[in-house]
Amino acid sequence: MLRLITDFDGPIIDVSERYYKVYQYCLQKIRGSGQEVRELSKAEFWQMKRSRVPEKQIGVISGLDEAQAQEFSQLRKKTVHTQPYFEYDTLAPGAVEALSKVQRAGIDLVVMTMRRQRELNYAFKKYDLGRFFPENRCYCLSNDYIKTRDTDDKPLLMARAVRELPSAFDTWMVGDTEADIISAKKQGIKAIAVECGIRDRSQQKLYHPDLIVKDFSSAVNLVLEQVLQPA
């Protein structure tokens, strides 16, 4: 059996609008009455996020003072994974077609995400994605899980998946962050980083994925090419 494990936000879901709307909300909420701030364009903001500019620094660049920027950072962290902001998520271009291609090829498809169960269920229902991922192929956080850091939490999910899933002769992991790459490498799984998510290529290269490609469709095509290569 060939297995493809994919992250959810980044490869399949575009979260950029949600993150930007939360940035706008937090900036307006924290600014003082009559205080001038410089709201970043979405392109400016998203590039900073992708290159891992600290949240507090984004606040300062936007015109907040140090204390406000700290408050801005804390508010963003509390807000970004809440409703109604999940409504701003959209399907990544070509993601559903790529998932269909994997399914047709008979590849074992697994989703592994730092979303909580209710957050994953919301997206599954909204975009009819549950048809690709049976319950026993979904690895996410429980609704009451206390998060630490993705680079600590995601390897625990990956270790659990390796214990629970039937053996596969080859496994690939597709994701956009350092947590995805670290999780795969700890289990000896090949890691493909996609550039369509919340980390840019320079950040991904620091963690030495096996390959870096444009998006989920490109990753799927690459895996299928490997499978179809004559022995």
mmCIF file of N, CA, C and O in Angstrom, residues 13 25 51 66 84 90 100 116-117 162 164 166 172 207 217 219:
data_model
loop_
_atom_site.group_PDB
_atom_site.id
_atom_site.type_symbol
_atom_site.label_atom_id
_atom_site.label_comp_id
_atom_site.label_asym_id
_atom_site.label_seq_id
_atom_site.Cartn_x
_atom_site.Cartn_y
_atom_site.Cartn_z
ATOM 1 N N ILE A 13 -6.611 23.882 2.164
ATOM 2 C CA ILE A 13 -7.377 25.085 2.493
ATOM 3 C C ILE A 13 -6.460 26.304 2.495
ATOM 4 O O ILE A 13 -5.384 26.290 3.100
ATOM 5 N N TYR A 25 -8.863 43.088 12.308
ATOM 6 C CA TYR A 25 -9.688 43.215 13.510
ATOM 7 C C TYR A 25 -8.835 43.569 14.725
ATOM 8 O O TYR A 25 -9.165 44.495 15.488
ATOM 9 N N SER A 51 7.232 34.582 5.946
ATOM 10 C CA SER A 51 8.661 34.632 6.283
ATOM 11 C C SER A 51 8.884 34.645 7.798
ATOM 12 O O SER A 51 9.986 34.894 8.270
ATOM 13 N N GLU A 66 5.066 49.265 21.783
ATOM 14 C CA GLU A 66 5.499 47.945 22.255
ATOM 15 C C GLU A 66 4.421 47.247 23.086
ATOM 16 O O GLU A 66 4.161 46.063 22.897
ATOM 17 N N PRO A 84 -16.337 33.956 13.837
ATOM 18 C CA PRO A 84 -16.735 33.635 12.461
ATOM 19 C C PRO A 84 -15.586 33.591 11.457
ATOM 20 O O PRO A 84 -15.819 33.502 10.251
ATOM 21 N N THR A 90 -10.893 29.390 2.206
ATOM 22 C CA THR A 90 -11.344 28.940 0.886
ATOM 23 C C THR A 90 -10.564 27.696 0.479
ATOM 24 O O THR A 90 -9.489 27.421 1.024
ATOM 25 N N SER A 100 -9.182 13.911 -5.620
ATOM 26 C CA SER A 100 -9.907 12.927 -6.443
ATOM 27 C C SER A 100 -8.925 12.032 -7.194
ATOM 28 O O SER A 100 -9.135 10.818 -7.310
ATOM 29 N N ARG A 116 -8.700 21.497 15.579
ATOM 30 C CA ARG A 116 -9.459 20.672 16.506
ATOM 31 C C ARG A 116 -10.550 19.930 15.722
ATOM 32 O O ARG A 116 -10.865 20.292 14.589
ATOM 33 N N GLN A 117 -11.115 18.910 16.336
ATOM 34 C CA GLN A 117 -12.116 18.074 15.663
ATOM 35 C C GLN A 117 -13.268 18.899 15.111
ATOM 36 O O GLN A 117 -13.669 18.737 13.960
ATOM 37 N N VAL A 162 1.414 6.430 12.853
ATOM 38 C CA VAL A 162 2.313 5.327 12.466
ATOM 39 C C VAL A 162 1.992 4.071 13.275
ATOM 40 O O VAL A 162 2.034 2.948 12.748
ATOM 41 N N GLU A 164 -1.015 3.320 14.575
ATOM 42 C CA GLU A 164 -2.380 2.839 14.362
ATOM 43 C C GLU A 164 -2.683 2.400 12.933
ATOM 44 O O GLU A 164 -3.512 1.496 12.729
ATOM 45 N N PRO A 166 -2.432 0.708 9.175
ATOM 46 C CA PRO A 166 -1.816 -0.500 8.622
ATOM 47 C C PRO A 166 -0.514 -0.149 7.917
ATOM 48 O O PRO A 166 -0.336 0.980 7.454
ATOM 49 N N TRP A 172 4.374 9.204 2.017
ATOM 50 C CA TRP A 172 4.791 10.583 1.757
ATOM 51 C C TRP A 172 3.962 11.512 2.640
ATOM 52 O O TRP A 172 2.791 11.253 2.885
ATOM 53 N N TYR A 207 14.493 23.435 7.087
ATOM 54 C CA TYR A 207 14.171 22.148 7.715
ATOM 55 C C TYR A 207 14.400 20.959 6.776
ATOM 56 O O TYR A 207 14.070 19.824 7.118
ATOM 57 N N SER A 217 -1.458 20.012 -5.845
ATOM 58 C CA SER A 217 -1.579 19.320 -7.139
ATOM 59 C C SER A 217 -0.215 18.865 -7.639
ATOM 60 O O SER A 217 -0.060 17.737 -8.123
ATOM 61 N N ALA A 219 2.403 18.246 -5.826
ATOM 62 C CA ALA A 219 2.878 17.172 -4.946
ATOM 63 C C ALA A 219 2.249 15.844 -5.341
ATOM 64 O O ALA A 219 2.931 14.808 -5.419
#
